[in-house]
Coordinates of C-alpha atoms in Angstrom, one line a residue:
Chain U
M1 CA -220.2 52.4 -93.3
E2 CA -221.6 49.1 -92.4
F3 CA -219.7 46.9 -90.0
E4 CA -219.2 44.1 -92.6
E5 CA -217.6 46.6 -94.9
Y6 CA -215.4 48.0 -92.2
A7 CA -214.3 44.6 -91.0
A8 CA -213.3 43.5 -94.5
A9 CA -211.3 46.6 -95.1
R10 CA -209.5 46.6 -91.7
W11 CA -208.9 42.8 -91.2
P12 CA -205.5 42.7 -92.8
V13 CA -204.3 45.7 -90.8
L14 CA -205.5 44.3 -87.5
F15 CA -204.1 40.9 -88.3
R16 CA -200.6 42.3 -89.0
T17 CA -200.5 44.4 -85.9
A18 CA -201.8 41.4 -83.9
L19 CA -199.1 39.2 -85.4
L20 CA -196.4 41.6 -84.3
L21 CA -197.9 41.8 -80.8
T22 CA -198.4 38.0 -80.3
G23 CA -195.7 36.5 -82.6
S24 CA -198.0 33.7 -83.5
R25 CA -200.4 33.4 -86.5
A26 CA -203.0 31.5 -84.4
E27 CA -202.9 34.0 -81.6
A28 CA -202.9 36.9 -84.0
E29 CA -206.0 35.5 -85.7
D30 CA -207.7 35.0 -82.4
L31 CA -206.7 38.4 -81.1
A32 CA -208.0 40.2 -84.3
Q33 CA -211.2 38.2 -84.3
T34 CA -211.9 38.8 -80.6
T35 CA -211.3 42.5 -81.2
L36 CA -213.7 42.6 -84.1
V37 CA -216.4 40.7 -82.1
K38 CA -216.2 43.5 -79.5
V39 CA -216.2 46.1 -82.3
Y40 CA -219.3 44.6 -83.8
A41 CA -221.0 44.4 -80.4
G42 CA -220.4 48.1 -79.9
W43 CA -220.5 49.2 -83.5
A44 CA -223.0 52.0 -82.8
K45 CA -220.4 53.6 -80.5
V46 CA -217.3 52.7 -82.5
S47 CA -218.7 54.1 -85.8
R48 CA -219.5 57.4 -84.1
A49 CA -215.9 57.8 -82.8
D50 CA -213.8 60.7 -84.2
S51 CA -211.4 58.1 -85.5
P52 CA -212.8 54.6 -85.6
D53 CA -209.5 53.1 -86.7
A54 CA -207.7 54.6 -83.7
Y55 CA -210.5 53.4 -81.4
V56 CA -210.3 49.9 -82.8
R57 CA -206.5 49.9 -82.6
R58 CA -206.8 50.8 -78.9
M59 CA -209.3 47.9 -78.4
L60 CA -206.9 45.5 -80.1
V61 CA -203.9 46.5 -78.0
N62 CA -205.9 46.6 -74.8
E63 CA -207.3 43.1 -75.6
F64 CA -203.7 41.9 -76.0
T65 CA -202.3 43.5 -72.8
S66 CA -205.3 42.5 -70.7
D67 CA -205.4 39.0 -72.0
R68 CA -201.7 38.7 -71.4
R69 CA -202.2 39.8 -67.8
R70 CA -204.7 37.1 -67.3
G71 CA -202.2 34.6 -68.9
A72 CA -205.0 32.7 -70.5
R73 CA -203.9 33.0 -74.0
R74 CA -200.2 32.3 -73.2
A75 CA -201.1 29.1 -71.3
A76 CA -203.4 27.8 -74.0
T77 CA -201.0 28.2 -77.0
A78 CA -197.8 26.6 -78.2
P79 CA -194.5 28.5 -78.0
V80 CA -194.0 31.1 -80.6
G81 CA -192.5 29.8 -83.8
V82 CA -189.9 32.3 -84.7
P83 CA -188.4 31.1 -88.0
Q84 CA -191.5 31.4 -90.2
L85 CA -192.0 35.0 -89.2
V86 CA -188.5 36.2 -90.0
P87 CA -187.4 37.7 -93.3
A88 CA -185.0 35.5 -95.3
D89 CA -182.2 38.1 -95.6
D90 CA -179.7 38.5 -92.8
P91 CA -181.5 35.7 -90.9
S92 CA -179.3 35.2 -87.9
Q93 CA -179.4 38.8 -86.7
R94 CA -183.1 39.1 -87.2
L95 CA -183.8 35.8 -85.6
D96 CA -182.1 37.1 -82.5
L97 CA -183.8 40.4 -82.6
W98 CA -187.3 38.9 -83.1
A99 CA -186.8 36.3 -80.4
H100 CA -185.7 39.0 -78.0
V101 CA -188.7 41.2 -78.9
L102 CA -191.1 38.3 -78.3
A103 CA -189.5 37.8 -74.9
L104 CA -190.3 41.3 -73.8
P105 CA -193.2 41.9 -71.4
P106 CA -196.4 42.5 -73.3
R107 CA -196.7 46.3 -72.6
Q108 CA -193.1 46.9 -73.6
R109 CA -193.6 45.0 -76.8
A110 CA -196.8 46.9 -77.5
V111 CA -195.0 50.2 -77.0
L112 CA -192.3 49.1 -79.6
V113 CA -194.9 47.9 -82.1
L114 CA -196.9 51.1 -81.8
R115 CA -193.8 53.3 -82.0
F116 CA -191.8 51.5 -84.7
Y117 CA -194.5 49.8 -86.8
E118 CA -197.5 52.0 -86.4
D119 CA -195.2 55.0 -86.3
L120 CA -197.1 56.6 -83.5
T121 CA -195.7 59.5 -81.4
E122 CA -195.1 58.9 -77.7
T123 CA -198.3 60.9 -77.0
Q124 CA -200.4 58.8 -79.4
T125 CA -198.9 55.7 -78.0
A126 CA -199.8 56.8 -74.5
H127 CA -203.4 57.4 -75.6
V128 CA -203.7 54.0 -77.2
L129 CA -202.4 52.3 -74.1
G130 CA -204.2 54.5 -71.7
V131 CA -201.1 55.5 -69.8
A132 CA -199.0 58.6 -69.2
V133 CA -196.5 59.8 -71.8
G134 CA -193.8 59.3 -69.2
T135 CA -194.8 55.7 -68.9
V136 CA -194.4 55.2 -72.6
K137 CA -191.0 56.7 -72.4
S138 CA -189.8 54.6 -69.6
Q139 CA -191.3 51.4 -71.2
A140 CA -189.6 52.1 -74.5
H141 CA -186.3 52.9 -72.7
D142 CA -186.5 49.7 -70.7
A143 CA -187.4 47.6 -73.8
L144 CA -184.6 49.0 -75.9
R145 CA -182.1 48.7 -73.1
T146 CA -183.1 45.0 -72.7
L147 CA -182.8 44.3 -76.4
R148 CA -179.3 46.0 -76.5
T149 CA -178.2 44.0 -73.5
R150 CA -179.4 40.7 -74.9
L151 CA -178.0 41.4 -78.3
G152 CA -174.6 42.2 -76.6
Q153 CA -174.6 45.7 -77.8
Q154 CA -173.1 48.8 -76.3
E155 CA -175.8 51.1 -74.9
V156 CA -176.5 54.0 -77.2
P157 CA -178.7 57.0 -76.6
S158 CA -182.3 56.4 -77.9
Chain M
M1 CA -176.5 46.6 -85.6
T2 CA -175.9 50.3 -85.2
D3 CA -179.3 51.7 -85.0
L4 CA -181.8 49.6 -83.1
H5 CA -184.7 51.8 -84.1
D6 CA -184.1 51.3 -87.8
H7 CA -183.7 47.5 -87.3
L8 CA -187.0 47.3 -85.3
T9 CA -188.8 49.3 -88.0
E10 CA -187.4 47.1 -90.7
L11 CA -188.1 43.9 -88.8
F12 CA -191.7 44.9 -88.0
G13 CA -192.4 46.2 -91.5
S14 CA -191.0 43.2 -93.4
T15 CA -192.7 40.7 -91.0
A16 CA -196.0 42.4 -91.3
T17 CA -195.7 42.7 -95.1
D18 CA -194.7 39.1 -95.6
A19 CA -197.4 37.7 -93.5
E20 CA -200.1 35.7 -95.3
I21 CA -203.4 37.2 -94.3
P22 CA -206.0 34.6 -93.3
P23 CA -209.6 35.0 -94.6
L24 CA -211.8 37.2 -92.5
P25 CA -214.0 35.0 -90.2
L26 CA -217.0 37.2 -90.6
Q27 CA -219.7 34.7 -89.6
E28 CA -217.9 33.8 -86.4
I29 CA -217.4 37.5 -85.6
L30 CA -221.1 38.3 -86.2
A31 CA -222.2 35.4 -84.1
G32 CA -219.7 36.2 -81.3
G33 CA -220.8 39.9 -81.4
D34 CA -224.5 38.9 -81.0
D35 CA -223.6 36.6 -78.1
L36 CA -221.7 39.5 -76.5
R37 CA -224.6 41.9 -77.0
R38 CA -226.9 39.4 -75.2
V39 CA -224.6 39.1 -72.3
R40 CA -224.3 42.9 -72.0
R41 CA -228.1 43.3 -72.2
R42 CA -228.5 40.6 -69.5
R43 CA -225.9 42.3 -67.3
A44 CA -227.6 45.6 -67.8
A45 CA -231.0 44.1 -66.9
I46 CA -229.5 42.7 -63.7
W47 CA -228.1 46.1 -62.8
T48 CA -231.5 47.7 -63.7
A49 CA -233.3 45.3 -61.5
A50 CA -230.9 45.8 -58.7
A51 CA -231.2 49.6 -59.0
A52 CA -235.0 49.2 -59.0
A53 CA -234.9 47.1 -55.9
V54 CA -232.8 49.8 -54.2
A55 CA -235.3 52.5 -55.4
V56 CA -238.3 50.5 -54.1
V57 CA -236.7 50.2 -50.7
A58 CA -235.7 53.8 -50.7
V59 CA -239.1 55.0 -51.6
S60 CA -241.3 52.5 -49.6
L61 CA -239.4 52.7 -46.4
P62 CA -240.0 56.4 -45.7
L63 CA -243.6 56.0 -46.8
A64 CA -244.1 53.1 -44.4
L65 CA -242.4 55.0 -41.5
T66 CA -244.7 58.1 -42.1
G67 CA -247.9 56.1 -42.6
H68 CA -248.4 57.6 -46.1
G69 CA -247.9 54.4 -48.1
S70 CA -251.3 54.6 -49.7
Q71 CA -251.0 58.1 -50.9
S72 CA -249.6 58.8 -54.3
S73 CA -250.2 61.0 -57.3
P74 CA -253.4 60.3 -59.4
A75 CA -253.0 57.0 -61.2
P76 CA -253.2 56.9 -64.9
T77 CA -256.1 55.3 -66.6
H78 CA -255.8 51.5 -66.6
H79 CA -258.1 48.8 -67.9
T80 CA -257.3 45.3 -66.6
T81 CA -258.5 41.9 -67.5
G82 CA -258.0 38.4 -66.2
P83 CA -258.6 36.7 -63.0
A84 CA -257.5 37.9 -59.6
I85 CA -254.3 36.0 -58.8
P86 CA -253.0 36.3 -55.2
S87 CA -249.6 37.8 -55.0
G88 CA -247.0 36.7 -52.5
A89 CA -244.2 34.3 -52.3
P90 CA -244.6 31.1 -54.4
S91 CA -245.3 28.0 -52.5
A92 CA -242.8 25.8 -54.4
A93 CA -239.2 26.0 -53.5
P94 CA -237.0 27.7 -56.1
S95 CA -235.7 25.1 -58.6
A96 CA -232.0 24.5 -59.0
V97 CA -230.3 26.6 -61.6
E98 CA -229.8 24.7 -64.8
P99 CA -226.1 23.9 -65.3
K100 CA -226.1 25.0 -69.0
E101 CA -228.1 27.7 -70.5
P102 CA -229.3 27.7 -74.1
F103 CA -227.1 29.6 -76.5
V104 CA -226.8 30.3 -80.2
R105 CA -223.5 29.8 -82.0
G106 CA -223.4 30.7 -85.6
T107 CA -226.9 29.8 -86.9
T108 CA -227.4 26.9 -84.5
L109 CA -229.4 27.0 -81.3
H110 CA -228.1 24.7 -78.5
A111 CA -230.8 23.9 -76.0
A112 CA -232.0 21.0 -73.9
G113 CA -229.1 18.9 -75.1
R114 CA -230.1 19.3 -78.7
T115 CA -229.3 21.6 -81.6
F116 CA -231.7 23.5 -83.9
E117 CA -230.9 25.4 -87.1
V118 CA -232.3 28.9 -86.5
G119 CA -230.7 31.0 -89.2
K120 CA -229.1 34.4 -88.8
R121 CA -230.1 37.4 -86.8
V122 CA -231.9 35.7 -84.0
N123 CA -232.6 36.8 -80.5
L124 CA -232.7 34.4 -77.6
V125 CA -234.8 34.8 -74.4
S126 CA -234.7 31.9 -71.9
A127 CA -235.4 31.0 -68.3
G128 CA -236.1 27.7 -66.7
D129 CA -237.3 25.3 -69.4
T130 CA -238.6 28.0 -71.6
V131 CA -236.7 29.0 -74.7
L132 CA -237.9 31.8 -77.0
V133 CA -236.2 32.5 -80.3
G134 CA -236.8 35.7 -82.1
H135 CA -236.2 36.1 -85.8
W136 CA -235.3 39.5 -87.0
G137 CA -236.6 40.5 -90.4
A138 CA -238.6 43.6 -91.2
T139 CA -240.0 43.0 -87.7
I140 CA -239.3 40.3 -85.1
T141 CA -241.3 37.2 -84.7
W142 CA -240.9 34.5 -82.1
R143 CA -240.9 30.7 -81.8
T144 CA -240.7 28.6 -78.7
L145 CA -239.1 25.3 -78.1
R146 CA -241.7 22.5 -77.6
G147 CA -240.2 19.1 -77.3
D148 CA -238.1 18.6 -80.4
H149 CA -239.6 21.5 -82.4
L150 CA -239.6 25.2 -82.5
V151 CA -243.2 26.3 -82.9
P152 CA -244.5 29.8 -83.7
L153 CA -245.7 31.9 -80.8
P154 CA -249.1 33.5 -81.3
Y155 CA -247.9 36.7 -79.6
G156 CA -244.8 38.9 -79.4
A157 CA -244.5 40.1 -82.9
D158 CA -242.5 43.3 -83.1
T159 CA -241.6 43.3 -79.5
V160 CA -239.3 41.5 -77.2
P161 CA -240.9 39.3 -74.5
V162 CA -239.5 38.9 -71.0
L163 CA -239.7 35.8 -68.9
S164 CA -240.3 35.2 -65.2
P165 CA -237.2 33.8 -63.5
R166 CA -238.5 30.2 -63.8
G167 CA -239.8 30.7 -67.3
T168 CA -243.4 30.0 -66.4
Q169 CA -244.8 33.3 -67.5
V170 CA -244.2 35.7 -70.3
A171 CA -244.8 39.5 -70.4
V172 CA -244.9 41.5 -73.6
S173 CA -245.6 45.1 -74.3
T174 CA -247.6 46.1 -77.4
N175 CA -249.6 49.0 -78.8
P176 CA -253.1 48.0 -79.8
T177 CA -253.7 51.7 -80.8
P178 CA -251.4 54.6 -81.2
Q179 CA -252.6 56.1 -78.0
T180 CA -252.5 52.9 -75.9
S181 CA -249.9 50.6 -74.6
R182 CA -250.8 47.1 -73.5
I183 CA -248.9 44.7 -71.2
T184 CA -250.0 41.1 -71.5
V185 CA -249.0 38.2 -69.4
Y186 CA -249.1 34.7 -70.9
D187 CA -248.6 31.2 -69.6
A188 CA -245.4 30.2 -71.2
R189 CA -246.3 26.5 -71.4
T190 CA -249.7 26.9 -73.0
D191 CA -249.4 30.3 -74.7
A192 CA -252.8 31.2 -73.1
E193 CA -253.3 34.8 -72.0
I194 CA -253.4 35.2 -68.2
A195 CA -254.3 38.9 -68.2
H196 CA -253.5 42.2 -69.8
V197 CA -253.6 45.8 -68.8
D198 CA -254.2 48.8 -71.1
L199 CA -252.3 51.9 -70.3
D200 CA -253.1 55.4 -71.4
L201 CA -249.7 55.7 -72.8
P202 CA -249.1 56.6 -76.5
A203 CA -246.7 54.5 -78.6
T204 CA -243.3 56.0 -79.2
C205 CA -240.3 54.9 -81.1
C206 CA -238.4 52.4 -80.7
D207 CA -237.6 49.2 -78.8
G208 CA -240.1 48.8 -76.0
G209 CA -242.0 52.0 -77.0
S210 CA -243.3 53.9 -74.0
V211 CA -243.1 50.9 -71.8
Q212 CA -239.4 50.4 -70.8
Q213 CA -237.4 48.1 -68.6
L214 CA -240.3 45.5 -68.6
S215 CA -239.8 42.6 -66.2
I216 CA -241.9 40.0 -64.5
D217 CA -240.9 38.3 -61.3
A218 CA -241.6 34.8 -59.9
T219 CA -244.9 35.8 -58.4
G220 CA -246.2 37.2 -61.7
T221 CA -245.9 40.8 -60.7
V222 CA -244.9 42.9 -63.7
R223 CA -242.8 46.0 -63.4
W224 CA -241.9 48.7 -65.9
V225 CA -241.0 52.3 -66.4
E226 CA -243.3 54.6 -68.3
D227 CA -241.9 57.1 -70.7
R228 CA -244.1 60.1 -70.1
G229 CA -241.9 62.8 -71.5
R230 CA -240.3 64.6 -68.6
E231 CA -241.5 62.0 -66.1
A232 CA -240.7 58.3 -66.0
P233 CA -242.6 56.7 -63.2
R234 CA -241.8 53.1 -62.2
M235 CA -244.9 50.9 -62.1
A236 CA -245.9 47.6 -60.8
W237 CA -249.0 45.4 -61.7
H238 CA -250.2 42.1 -60.5
P239 CA -252.9 40.5 -62.7
G240 CA -256.2 41.0 -60.9
S241 CA -255.3 44.3 -59.4
A242 CA -254.7 47.8 -60.8
P243 CA -251.3 49.0 -61.7
R244 CA -249.6 51.2 -59.0
Q245 CA -246.7 53.6 -59.0
I246 CA -243.9 52.3 -56.9
A247 CA -241.3 55.0 -57.6
P248 CA -241.6 58.6 -58.7
G249 CA -240.6 59.7 -62.2
N250 CA -237.5 61.7 -62.9
P251 CA -237.8 65.4 -62.4

């Protein structure tokens, strides 16, 4: 498969995942584009991977977490606009949840997106993030506990 | 909210599904990827040069200490042309590094404070005031920036030239016959040939052929690695003298 063909097919998927990671259309577009630039530069290697899609997803998430660590993207963009990203039904609860998800540290947010949107297992999530499974478990636990606390919920087993 | 997992799944799913997908910025991605490749190649070349310098020191130091610096394995057949040019440190002081290097964004070359439309699939080689632009088609052809114009280079087809650090000299590797490799040094300002050396080294596929890691330093000394099957000797040549092996090939 040529890169152009692959990029056209995967662009919507990458943009959606990037949108959930960043919470901003502009940042998501930038993140997905930056990832595909790197994919194109290393296309010979990427296309030979056992699963190019998994490889590219890992590049996307790593780009997000590393960029967040540098703080460059955060400093350069406006605050996240929550309302336009939230479904119309049951708006108050989802606004709260979405706002709290976006307030999580990048790695915790990435764990939630990979687990509950991409539907990856803890092992697969650990592989994408390049961390131990135990780290994924602890990051997910911390993230869910934070969300429950901020939403005023009672702690329930995850 | 009784089950946070379900709510997260629903929130993520609906947010992603409802999102309006922007158009794929393919041209920007391709241009950015080409730029990134160039940066990686340049970085790799720097590391290669650094490794070569370490290798030269590692090899020449024991030879100098034991007094066997002039002994080496039989040199391959070489035929050189051109005047004898003394090697050594250049007399002029190194010029200041330009604050802004030429670059290509999209299909536009930005160089010397001006812009030039160069089309897609271009390769950029630059140093000092010299800017070479390669155009990929069935093969690669080159133009150079002269004043306000990009003019065709009379050499370099189907190969990638390398520039000396100040951009005053160009070295290219070609294959005049299937059994011969040729390294030619040109004056980057006049395109005139300074010298060439023919090597008893058959052409092989692909980029660079049997002559690999070609470089030319500020004194005009050319260095390269010869692909000789199981051996890969590192060579050096200064126009006016014969090529010499400066590091052994791989076992």
